[in-house]
Short mmCIF file of C-alpha atoms in Angstrom, two decimals:
data_model
loop_
_atom_site.label_atom_id
_atom_site.label_comp_id
_atom_site.label_asym_id
_atom_site.label_seq_id
_atom_site.Cartn_x
_atom_site.Cartn_y
_atom_site.Cartn_z
CA MET A 166 39.45 -49.23 19.86
CA ALA A 167 35.71 -50.69 18.09
CA ARG A 168 32.87 -50.24 19.52
CA SER A 169 29.23 -51.23 19.31
CA SER A 170 26.12 -49.23 18.01
CA ASP A 171 24.80 -48.96 21.48
CA ASP A 172 27.33 -47.91 22.81
CA ARG A 173 28.46 -44.55 20.23
CA ILE A 174 24.49 -44.36 20.62
CA ASP A 175 24.60 -43.55 24.31
CA ARG A 176 27.67 -41.78 23.83
CA LEU A 177 25.97 -39.21 20.82
CA GLU A 178 22.96 -39.26 23.36
CA SER A 179 24.85 -37.65 26.35
CA LEU A 180 27.29 -35.74 24.37
CA GLY A 181 24.27 -33.83 22.53
CA GLN A 182 22.79 -33.39 26.27
CA THR A 183 25.55 -31.76 27.37
CA LEU A 184 25.85 -29.94 24.23
CA ASP A 185 21.67 -28.30 24.60
CA GLU A 186 22.47 -27.36 27.73
CA ASN A 187 24.84 -25.13 27.69
CA ASN A 188 24.57 -24.34 23.07
CA ASN A 189 22.63 -20.78 22.54
CA ARG A 190 20.66 -19.20 19.29
CA ARG A 191 24.02 -17.28 17.63
CA GLU A 192 26.24 -20.44 18.98
CA LYS A 193 24.07 -22.42 16.35
CA ALA A 194 24.06 -20.43 14.01
CA ASN A 195 27.72 -20.63 14.15
CA MET A 196 27.43 -24.18 14.28
CA MET A 197 25.18 -24.68 10.83
CA SER A 198 27.94 -21.73 8.99
CA GLN A 199 30.42 -24.64 10.46
CA LEU A 200 29.24 -27.08 8.96
CA SER A 201 27.66 -25.24 6.20
CA GLN A 202 31.98 -25.49 5.53
CA GLU A 203 32.87 -28.75 6.59
CA PHE A 204 29.85 -29.87 3.99
CA ASP A 205 31.39 -27.90 0.70
CA ARG A 206 34.92 -29.04 1.97
CA HIS A 207 33.74 -32.69 2.39
CA MET A 208 32.15 -32.02 -0.81
CA GLN A 209 35.30 -30.82 -3.48
CA THR A 210 37.54 -33.07 -1.62
CA ALA A 211 35.09 -36.08 -2.85
CA GLU A 212 34.85 -34.73 -6.35
CA LYS A 213 39.09 -34.24 -6.56
CA PHE A 214 39.17 -37.89 -5.32
CA THR A 215 36.73 -39.10 -8.19
CA LYS A 216 38.70 -37.08 -10.84
CA ASP A 217 42.12 -38.76 -8.84
CA ASN A 218 39.51 -42.01 -9.92
CA ASP A 219 40.28 -42.24 -5.96
CA LEU A 220 37.03 -44.49 -5.51
CA GLY A 221 37.10 -45.76 -2.04
CA GLY A 222 38.57 -41.70 -0.67
CA ALA A 223 35.57 -39.76 -2.37
CA GLU A 224 32.83 -42.14 -1.35
CA ALA A 225 34.49 -41.74 2.19
CA HIS A 226 34.16 -37.96 1.77
CA ARG A 227 30.70 -38.36 0.03
CA LEU A 228 29.10 -40.51 2.98
CA ILE A 229 30.90 -37.99 5.72
CA ALA A 230 29.17 -35.16 3.32
CA GLU A 231 26.15 -36.54 3.44
CA SER A 232 26.10 -37.36 6.63
CA ILE A 233 26.71 -33.17 8.25
CA HIS A 234 24.22 -32.41 4.80
CA GLY A 235 21.33 -34.29 7.12
CA THR A 236 22.52 -33.15 9.95
CA LEU A 237 21.77 -29.59 8.63
CA SER A 238 18.26 -30.62 7.07
CA THR A 239 18.20 -31.01 10.74
CA PHE A 240 18.61 -27.53 12.18
CA GLU A 241 16.79 -25.87 9.33
CA MET A 242 14.01 -28.01 10.50
CA ILE A 243 14.29 -26.80 13.98
CA LYS A 244 14.85 -23.40 13.11
CA GLU A 245 11.59 -22.42 11.13
#
């Protein structure tokens, strides 16, 4: 089911508010650790796809890794 950009933004904001209300520092540190692992996993997969000349697969995983990197960078700035 395709959703509009506004619908996706609304869902993300609603979920973000719910998570912010229920998260503590330890949970956020755990989440950052999990995101770091996911970043590494997607980068490794993208690199493997590149070696296998599957550029579409590599690009998909690169985009996911890039999104995770942006999220981690935001959390790191907030944490300081």
